[in-house]
Structure formats: C-alpha cells, structure tokens
Amino acid sequence: MSDHAAVRTPADTSLSGWYGILPPPKAPEVLRGRHKADWLIVGAGFAGLAAARRLSQLVPNERIVVVDAQRVGWGAAGRNSGFMIDLPHELGGAHYGGSQDHDRKSIRMNRAAIEFSASAADEYGLQKFFVRAGKFHGAATDHGISVLHEFEEHLTGLGEPFERLDAVQLKEITGTDFFVGGTFTPGTVMAQPAGFIRGLAEGLSRGVSIFENSPVISLQTGKMHTVRTVESEITAPRLILTVNGHLESFGFFRKRLLHVFTYASMTRPLSRTEQALLGGEPHWGLIPADPMGSTIRRIGDRILVRNTFTYNPDMSTSEKQIRRIGAAHDRSFHARFPMLGEMPMEFRWGGHLCLSLNSAPVFGEIEDRVFVAGCCNGLGTVQGTLYGMLAADLAAGSNEPTVTDALNEPGPVRLYPEPLMSIGAPLKLWAMQKRAGREL
Ligand SMILES: Cc1cc2nc3c(=O)[nH]c(=O)nc-3n(C[C@H](O)[C@H](O)[C@H](O)COP(=O)(O)OP(=O)(O)OC[C@H]3O[C@@H](n4cnc5c(N)ncnc54)[C@H](O)[C@@H]3O)c2cc1C
C-alpha cells in the first residue's frame, strides 16, 4: 500500500480559441460523496477517454469512472493545434523522421489510433470536428526546402505518399506568398480539438461516469485503490492514470518528465472583405519545415498561429508570459499575412506538453493494478489515444502483441541533474528557436 499526495493540480489559465468558439458546455458533474467503481481513470484527455472507450468495449457491464480536475477540453487535449498525425513527427529530429523500422511501426500504430478515434467520431456524430484533410508542411527558406526534401526522401523510403508543392501552389491554398515550397501528406486528420474531445466525453457518458472540476488530491494504492478529491472519495480495484505530466505531481517518474509549454493565438472572425483580400482555401493546416517554427491553421473565417516553447517545471504559465509570447505570434502572423494589416487576436493561450529526453512515452503497470499512459511528446492527440487504448487492454489482461511491444519500449530516461536542467533547457529551447529563423 502506498500514498501519493498531489503536490499540485492542473490549473490551465486562459481560454483557448477552440473552447471559446464552441457553445458553452452543460454544467459539470462534480464528484461528491463516496463512490465505488470497477475501473477508475484519472484524467479525461485523449489518453483517458481512449482508455474509457476501450474499456467500455471490453467490459461493457462494469462501472467505469473518469475524473478530471478541469472541464473536459479545458486542458491540453482541447487547447492543441489539432493535427492528428499518422506519420513520424519527431519534434527533436532534424527532419521529423527516425529510423525506418521504428517509423514503419509507429505509422501502423498511429493509424490504428486514428481509426479508433474515427469510429468514435462516426458513432457520436463528431465528423465536423474530425476531418481527414491531410497536412501541409511549408518552408520559408532554402534551408527549410532542403529539410523538406530530406523528409520526402524518408517518406519515399517508407513507401508513403506525398505531394511536393511550389510557392505558387502553396499561395493558392494559404493565400500568402511567404512560403517558398512545401510538402503535402494525406493521412493527417485535422481536428477541432475541444469540439472533438468534448463530443467524445459526451458520447461516452452514456455508459461511463465522467466527473469534471474534481481535482484528485491524493491516491492511496492497495488491494482497493482510494482516490480522494476535496469533496469525495472513490475506491476501485483498478486505476488508470492518464494525467500526462501531472504524473510527477503524484511523485511518479520524478526527474524524467520535461514540462514545456507552447502557445497559440486565434484571430477574431475575418470579414468577407478580409477573406477576399487573403484568398486561398478556407480550411487548411500547415506545419513549419523547422519543428521550432510556426504552425498555422485556417479554420473558415479565423486563423490560428502557434509557436514558442518555454520550460515550465512548475507546470504552469502566466497571463504575462502568454501576452509576451502573443507579440511573437503577431510578428509571425504579419510576416505571412501582411494584406490583413493589424489583425486583433481574439484568443491567446498556452498549454502544457509533457516531453522526455529520449522522446519515450510513459506506459505500463507501475504498481499492482495501477496503469499509466501519457507523456506523448507533443503528439498526444494520436499517441495519447494509442497508449490510452493499450493501457485499457493491458489492465483488462490482454497479451496482444501491440501491448507487449509497447511494454518493451524504453521509458523516459533521467533528466540531467540540476542546475543543468533549469539553465540548459531554456537555453537549448532558445537556441533551437533562434535556429528556426524565418520559419518562426
Ligand atoms: C498549443 C498546443 C499545441 C499542440 N498541438 C498538437 C497537435 O497539433 N497534435 C498533437 O498530437 N498534439 C499537440 N499538442 C499536444 C497534445 O495536446 C497533448 O499531447 C495531449 O493533449 C496529451 O493527451 P493526454 O490525454 O495524454 O494528456 P492531457 O490532454 O494533458 O490530459 C490530461 C488530463 O489530466 C487531468 N489531470 C491532471 N492532473 C489531475 C488531477 N490531479 N486530478 C484530476 N485530473 C487531472 C488534466 O486536467 C487533463 O485534462 C499540443 C499542445 C499544445 C499545448
């Protein structure tokens, strides 16, 4: 038996654009009093809801409970850029790819996770939040072009389709002549992340109990695990922790998880005149040639810019930091869309990414009948789904080869000792962002 008090619980500040453009959600169901469950999942992001959905398929008659500290969609799951990527996408790599064997396997697994999400989108009528549109990579410099050519070569080796685009073709899509060339890959789903994750929770809530605004403040593991919030206590024989970086808040994987934030801004709706000035297509998503550059999405009459990474070991950011980084978003926006003039951003926000030095996720059984899935290195819309599904399989006793494979993967390695991390991590991020140059 062991006790794990949470040294902090999540408190994402700032309203994300994705959440802000949806109608307000129904009043939350908050966990109160004493409860029992057969399966308890803490964390209702991509990993937690995938685990819940998989369990509801595997053990449909058992009581599955999901608890989240915040509203569903308020955390990282609803404040990301919505690229559900099937292909290798190594943020720390020079050209997004890894070794061929590794990448082939991860493509297969990513696609299984995307299909799992697609079946939920079909079942719960979420198609408008889950669009199989593919993604563009845009290069703003000759160096960016050479990175994309390397990426294309890697895709050719993997037998994966892509289309090379020149500046004119990219302008026809994006309306801007900022990009000198690009690459299109067809397998990415473009999600409205808050819409999708909220719809997923609503669909699941027909068979699964989901409690929101109920931060878990302690876990006591044993024959029956006991999970406490300020107002309640819930016991269950099996516990799945899908709290992403907050695993460390409970004392798990200490000194192995890197807490990084990234930031986005979304414009107010563009008028018809502004949309005509911009030109291009109404819906597209573009990833920079340099992983440290700016991601851009057009969602009908609005545009989103995401860039800048900061190291926040206390797992929080501030309005001041979000405002400061907003200035970087404005610079990137104006460089790409000068025809739109001083465009006000209606929403600015930041969100927590859990990374590890070796880009490994956390997955497995960390204590008797306590399972974990998360820390997906900025790719959690797909990989969180994947490891959430696999955690449910593992917890339900499956010895499928995919589960065994995942168990055999290395976990996150130890971080460098202090003060190397607190000095080195911000410096490294700064240098990588500097190197991105015009791609930022
Ligand atoms: C700006 C931004 C852009 C991004 N873009 C992309 C992208 O385009 N594609 C992509 O794949 N990924 C992207 N990501 C990363 C992606 O959002 C995450 O990888 C993903 O959300 C991880 O899913 P998860 O379910 O593991 O964790 P989370 O989504 O973080 O969910 C964990 C949940 O646990 C809850 N929780 C934590 N502690 C407690 C507690 N004590 N009690 C109860 N609940 C608790 C949290 O409230 C949260 O809801 C982006 C992230 C950001 C911030």
mmCIF file of N, CA and C in Angstrom, residues 9-82:
data_model
loop_
_atom_site.group_PDB
_atom_site.id
_atom_site.type_symbol
_atom_site.label_atom_id
_atom_site.label_comp_id
_atom_site.label_asym_id
_atom_site.label_seq_id
_atom_site.Cartn_x
_atom_site.Cartn_y
_atom_site.Cartn_z
ATOM 1 N N THR A 9 -2.160 20.504 -8.609
ATOM 2 C CA THR A 9 -3.179 20.005 -9.537
ATOM 3 C C THR A 9 -3.247 20.999 -10.704
ATOM 4 N N PRO A 10 -3.736 20.558 -11.851
ATOM 5 C CA PRO A 10 -3.658 21.444 -13.026
ATOM 6 C C PRO A 10 -4.575 22.649 -12.910
ATOM 7 N N ALA A 11 -4.112 23.756 -13.425
ATOM 8 C CA ALA A 11 -4.943 24.961 -13.461
ATOM 9 C C ALA A 11 -4.541 25.696 -14.731
ATOM 10 N N ASP A 12 -5.042 25.222 -15.858
ATOM 11 C CA ASP A 12 -4.709 25.887 -17.125
ATOM 12 C C ASP A 12 -5.379 27.251 -17.141
ATOM 13 N N THR A 13 -4.567 28.286 -17.343
ATOM 14 C CA THR A 13 -5.149 29.628 -17.388
ATOM 15 C C THR A 13 -5.497 29.920 -18.844
ATOM 16 N N SER A 14 -6.261 30.936 -19.070
ATOM 17 C CA SER A 14 -6.591 31.459 -20.396
ATOM 18 C C SER A 14 -7.511 30.537 -21.200
ATOM 19 N N LEU A 15 -8.494 31.178 -21.792
ATOM 20 C CA LEU A 15 -9.483 30.464 -22.612
ATOM 21 C C LEU A 15 -8.870 30.182 -23.978
ATOM 22 N N SER A 16 -8.860 28.923 -24.389
ATOM 23 C CA SER A 16 -8.309 28.637 -25.723
ATOM 24 C C SER A 16 -9.362 28.981 -26.774
ATOM 25 N N GLY A 17 -8.884 29.321 -27.970
ATOM 26 C CA GLY A 17 -9.811 29.669 -29.052
ATOM 27 C C GLY A 17 -10.757 28.520 -29.366
ATOM 28 N N TRP A 18 -10.227 27.304 -29.326
ATOM 29 C CA TRP A 18 -11.060 26.145 -29.689
ATOM 30 C C TRP A 18 -12.252 26.006 -28.752
ATOM 31 N N TYR A 19 -11.982 26.242 -27.478
ATOM 32 C CA TYR A 19 -13.041 26.138 -26.465
ATOM 33 C C TYR A 19 -13.969 27.352 -26.598
ATOM 34 N N GLY A 20 -13.323 28.520 -26.831
ATOM 35 C CA GLY A 20 -14.080 29.778 -26.867
ATOM 36 C C GLY A 20 -15.067 29.871 -28.018
ATOM 37 N N ILE A 21 -14.787 29.182 -29.141
ATOM 38 C CA ILE A 21 -15.710 29.314 -30.287
ATOM 39 C C ILE A 21 -16.827 28.260 -30.241
ATOM 40 N N LEU A 22 -16.793 27.395 -29.221
ATOM 41 C CA LEU A 22 -17.882 26.413 -29.075
ATOM 42 C C LEU A 22 -18.978 27.021 -28.195
ATOM 43 N N PRO A 23 -20.195 26.504 -28.293
ATOM 44 C CA PRO A 23 -21.217 26.942 -27.327
ATOM 45 C C PRO A 23 -20.782 26.530 -25.922
ATOM 46 N N PRO A 24 -21.211 27.246 -24.886
ATOM 47 C CA PRO A 24 -20.800 26.860 -23.528
ATOM 48 C C PRO A 24 -21.257 25.425 -23.221
ATOM 49 N N PRO A 25 -20.448 24.685 -22.459
ATOM 50 C CA PRO A 25 -20.845 23.306 -22.148
ATOM 51 C C PRO A 25 -21.948 23.276 -21.088
ATOM 52 N N LYS A 26 -22.544 22.093 -20.948
ATOM 53 C CA LYS A 26 -23.548 21.907 -19.878
ATOM 54 C C LYS A 26 -22.848 22.034 -18.524
ATOM 55 N N ALA A 27 -23.606 22.238 -17.456
ATOM 56 C CA ALA A 27 -22.991 22.319 -16.117
ATOM 57 C C ALA A 27 -22.243 21.004 -15.847
ATOM 58 N N PRO A 28 -21.099 21.080 -15.188
ATOM 59 C CA PRO A 28 -20.320 19.856 -14.977
ATOM 60 C C PRO A 28 -20.908 18.986 -13.874
ATOM 61 N N GLU A 29 -20.645 17.707 -13.972
ATOM 62 C CA GLU A 29 -20.970 16.817 -12.860
ATOM 63 C C GLU A 29 -19.713 16.718 -12.003
ATOM 64 N N VAL A 30 -19.808 17.180 -10.767
ATOM 65 C CA VAL A 30 -18.633 17.195 -9.875
ATOM 66 C C VAL A 30 -18.731 15.986 -8.949
ATOM 67 N N LEU A 31 -17.591 15.370 -8.678
ATOM 68 C CA LEU A 31 -17.582 14.172 -7.817
ATOM 69 C C LEU A 31 -17.794 14.600 -6.363
ATOM 70 N N ARG A 32 -18.853 14.060 -5.738
ATOM 71 C CA ARG A 32 -19.114 14.358 -4.317
ATOM 72 C C ARG A 32 -19.472 13.069 -3.596
ATOM 73 N N GLY A 33 -19.126 12.959 -2.344
ATOM 74 C CA GLY A 33 -19.512 11.791 -1.541
ATOM 75 C C GLY A 33 -18.619 10.601 -1.814
ATOM 76 N N ARG A 34 -19.120 9.423 -1.406
ATOM 77 C CA ARG A 34 -18.321 8.197 -1.556
ATOM 78 C C ARG A 34 -18.840 7.388 -2.742
ATOM 79 N N HIS A 35 -17.902 6.864 -3.520
ATOM 80 C CA HIS A 35 -18.274 6.076 -4.702
ATOM 81 C C HIS A 35 -17.415 4.829 -4.778
ATOM 82 N N LYS A 36 -17.951 3.854 -5.547
ATOM 83 C CA LYS A 36 -17.159 2.663 -5.884
ATOM 84 C C LYS A 36 -17.187 2.502 -7.392
ATOM 85 N N ALA A 37 -16.098 1.998 -7.929
ATOM 86 C CA ALA A 37 -16.076 1.731 -9.371
ATOM 87 C C ALA A 37 -15.312 0.446 -9.608
ATOM 88 N N ASP A 38 -15.533 -0.156 -10.769
ATOM 89 C CA ASP A 38 -14.703 -1.319 -11.140
ATOM 90 C C ASP A 38 -13.406 -0.825 -11.769
ATOM 91 N N TRP A 39 -13.501 0.292 -12.468
ATOM 92 C CA TRP A 39 -12.354 0.859 -13.178
ATOM 93 C C TRP A 39 -12.362 2.350 -12.952
ATOM 94 N N LEU A 40 -11.244 2.896 -12.530
ATOM 95 C CA LEU A 40 -11.180 4.336 -12.307
ATOM 96 C C LEU A 40 -10.062 4.928 -13.156
ATOM 97 N N ILE A 41 -10.420 5.937 -13.925
ATOM 98 C CA ILE A 41 -9.445 6.613 -14.793
ATOM 99 C C ILE A 41 -9.320 8.054 -14.301
ATOM 100 N N VAL A 42 -8.102 8.498 -14.046
ATOM 101 C CA VAL A 42 -7.896 9.896 -13.640
ATOM 102 C C VAL A 42 -7.267 10.633 -14.824
ATOM 103 N N GLY A 43 -7.975 11.653 -15.335
ATOM 104 C CA GLY A 43 -7.501 12.419 -16.491
ATOM 105 C C GLY A 43 -8.384 12.137 -17.696
ATOM 106 N N ALA A 44 -9.091 13.174 -18.177
ATOM 107 C CA ALA A 44 -10.019 12.986 -19.300
ATOM 108 C C ALA A 44 -9.521 13.700 -20.551
ATOM 109 N N GLY A 45 -8.246 13.486 -20.884
ATOM 110 C CA GLY A 45 -7.718 13.973 -22.160
ATOM 111 C C GLY A 45 -7.837 12.847 -23.188
ATOM 112 N N PHE A 46 -6.980 12.905 -24.225
ATOM 113 C CA PHE A 46 -7.034 11.865 -25.270
ATOM 114 C C PHE A 46 -6.774 10.483 -24.684
ATOM 115 N N ALA A 47 -5.777 10.384 -23.785
ATOM 116 C CA ALA A 47 -5.410 9.067 -23.246
ATOM 117 C C ALA A 47 -6.528 8.527 -22.354
ATOM 118 N N GLY A 48 -7.042 9.386 -21.461
ATOM 119 C CA GLY A 48 -8.058 8.919 -20.513
ATOM 120 C C GLY A 48 -9.346 8.507 -21.216
ATOM 121 N N LEU A 49 -9.773 9.310 -22.186
ATOM 122 C CA LEU A 49 -11.041 8.975 -22.852
ATOM 123 C C LEU A 49 -10.875 7.780 -23.790
ATOM 124 N N ALA A 50 -9.673 7.617 -24.362
ATOM 125 C CA ALA A 50 -9.443 6.417 -25.187
ATOM 126 C C ALA A 50 -9.476 5.174 -24.294
ATOM 127 N N ALA A 51 -8.881 5.281 -23.104
ATOM 128 C CA ALA A 51 -8.908 4.136 -22.179
ATOM 129 C C ALA A 51 -10.354 3.819 -21.804
ATOM 130 N N ALA A 52 -11.133 4.882 -21.542
ATOM 131 C CA ALA A 52 -12.531 4.664 -21.143
ATOM 132 C C ALA A 52 -13.320 4.009 -22.277
ATOM 133 N N ARG A 53 -13.091 4.485 -23.497
ATOM 134 C CA ARG A 53 -13.847 3.921 -24.633
ATOM 135 C C ARG A 53 -13.469 2.452 -24.851
ATOM 136 N N ARG A 54 -12.166 2.194 -24.759
ATOM 137 C CA ARG A 54 -11.725 0.809 -24.973
ATOM 138 C C ARG A 54 -12.299 -0.101 -23.880
ATOM 139 N N LEU A 55 -12.262 0.375 -22.626
ATOM 140 C CA LEU A 55 -12.815 -0.448 -21.539
ATOM 141 C C LEU A 55 -14.304 -0.665 -21.733
ATOM 142 N N SER A 56 -14.999 0.371 -22.215
ATOM 143 C CA SER A 56 -16.447 0.204 -22.384
ATOM 144 C C SER A 56 -16.741 -0.845 -23.457
ATOM 145 N N GLN A 57 -15.755 -1.096 -24.343
ATOM 146 C CA GLN A 57 -15.936 -2.171 -25.335
ATOM 147 C C GLN A 57 -15.569 -3.530 -24.723
ATOM 148 N N LEU A 58 -14.517 -3.517 -23.866
ATOM 149 C CA LEU A 58 -14.002 -4.785 -23.331
ATOM 150 C C LEU A 58 -14.846 -5.314 -22.169
ATOM 151 N N VAL A 59 -15.301 -4.390 -21.306
ATOM 152 C CA VAL A 59 -16.055 -4.814 -20.106
ATOM 153 C C VAL A 59 -17.322 -3.958 -19.993
ATOM 154 N N PRO A 60 -18.250 -4.148 -20.939
ATOM 155 C CA PRO A 60 -19.376 -3.206 -21.044
ATOM 156 C C PRO A 60 -20.288 -3.172 -19.821
ATOM 157 N N ASN A 61 -20.261 -4.231 -19.012
ATOM 158 C CA ASN A 61 -21.204 -4.234 -17.884
ATOM 159 C C ASN A 61 -20.579 -3.783 -16.580
ATOM 160 N N GLU A 62 -19.353 -3.301 -16.623
ATOM 161 C CA GLU A 62 -18.698 -2.901 -15.376
ATOM 162 C C GLU A 62 -18.717 -1.378 -15.235
ATOM 163 N N ARG A 63 -18.562 -0.909 -13.994
ATOM 164 C CA ARG A 63 -18.668 0.546 -13.771
ATOM 165 C C ARG A 63 -17.326 1.237 -14.026
ATOM 166 N N ILE A 64 -17.325 2.072 -15.031
ATOM 167 C CA ILE A 64 -16.102 2.808 -15.412
ATOM 168 C C ILE A 64 -16.326 4.271 -15.031
ATOM 169 N N VAL A 65 -15.378 4.813 -14.276
ATOM 170 C CA VAL A 65 -15.495 6.212 -13.853
ATOM 171 C C VAL A 65 -14.268 6.972 -14.321
ATOM 172 N N VAL A 66 -14.493 8.165 -14.853
ATOM 173 C CA VAL A 66 -13.390 9.049 -15.259
ATOM 174 C C VAL A 66 -13.506 10.338 -14.446
ATOM 175 N N VAL A 67 -12.377 10.800 -13.919
ATOM 176 C CA VAL A 67 -12.372 12.033 -13.117
ATOM 177 C C VAL A 67 -11.355 12.996 -13.703
ATOM 178 N N ASP A 68 -11.736 14.240 -13.877
ATOM 179 C CA ASP A 68 -10.766 15.248 -14.333
ATOM 180 C C ASP A 68 -10.816 16.473 -13.409
ATOM 181 N N ALA A 69 -9.664 17.090 -13.282
ATOM 182 C CA ALA A 69 -9.541 18.275 -12.432
ATOM 183 C C ALA A 69 -10.266 19.476 -13.031
ATOM 184 N N GLN A 70 -10.405 19.495 -14.357
ATOM 185 C CA GLN A 70 -10.930 20.683 -15.038
ATOM 186 C C GLN A 70 -12.124 20.256 -15.895
ATOM 187 N N ARG A 71 -12.678 21.194 -16.663
ATOM 188 C CA ARG A 71 -13.700 20.817 -17.627
ATOM 189 C C ARG A 71 -13.042 20.000 -18.740
ATOM 190 N N VAL A 72 -13.753 19.022 -19.293
ATOM 191 C CA VAL A 72 -13.207 18.277 -20.425
ATOM 192 C C VAL A 72 -12.963 19.267 -21.570
ATOM 193 N N GLY A 73 -11.759 19.230 -22.133
ATOM 194 C CA GLY A 73 -11.430 20.133 -23.238
ATOM 195 C C GLY A 73 -10.741 21.408 -22.776
ATOM 196 N N TRP A 74 -10.704 21.630 -21.456
ATOM 197 C CA TRP A 74 -10.045 22.845 -20.965
ATOM 198 C C TRP A 74 -8.526 22.646 -20.903
ATOM 199 N N GLY A 75 -8.099 21.419 -20.685
ATOM 200 C CA GLY A 75 -6.660 21.118 -20.616
ATOM 201 C C GLY A 75 -6.048 21.005 -22.006
ATOM 202 N N ALA A 76 -4.830 20.431 -22.055
ATOM 203 C CA ALA A 76 -4.088 20.371 -23.325
ATOM 204 C C ALA A 76 -4.904 19.700 -24.436
ATOM 205 N N ALA A 77 -5.737 18.718 -24.063
ATOM 206 C CA ALA A 77 -6.496 17.988 -25.082
ATOM 207 C C ALA A 77 -7.378 18.920 -25.913
ATOM 208 N N GLY A 78 -7.816 20.023 -25.320
ATOM 209 C CA GLY A 78 -8.689 20.942 -26.059
ATOM 210 C C GLY A 78 -7.990 22.219 -26.463
ATOM 211 N N ARG A 79 -6.686 22.352 -26.163
ATOM 212 C CA ARG A 79 -6.006 23.618 -26.495
ATOM 213 C C ARG A 79 -4.812 23.395 -27.418
ATOM 214 N N ASN A 80 -4.803 22.265 -28.135
ATOM 215 C CA ASN A 80 -3.677 22.000 -29.048
ATOM 216 C C ASN A 80 -4.020 22.473 -30.458
ATOM 217 N N SER A 81 -3.125 22.177 -31.413
ATOM 218 C CA SER A 81 -3.364 22.678 -32.780
ATOM 219 C C SER A 81 -4.204 21.722 -33.621
ATOM 220 N N GLY A 82 -4.522 20.558 -33.073
ATOM 221 C CA GLY A 82 -5.473 19.665 -33.727
ATOM 222 C C GLY A 82 -4.940 18.846 -34.889
#
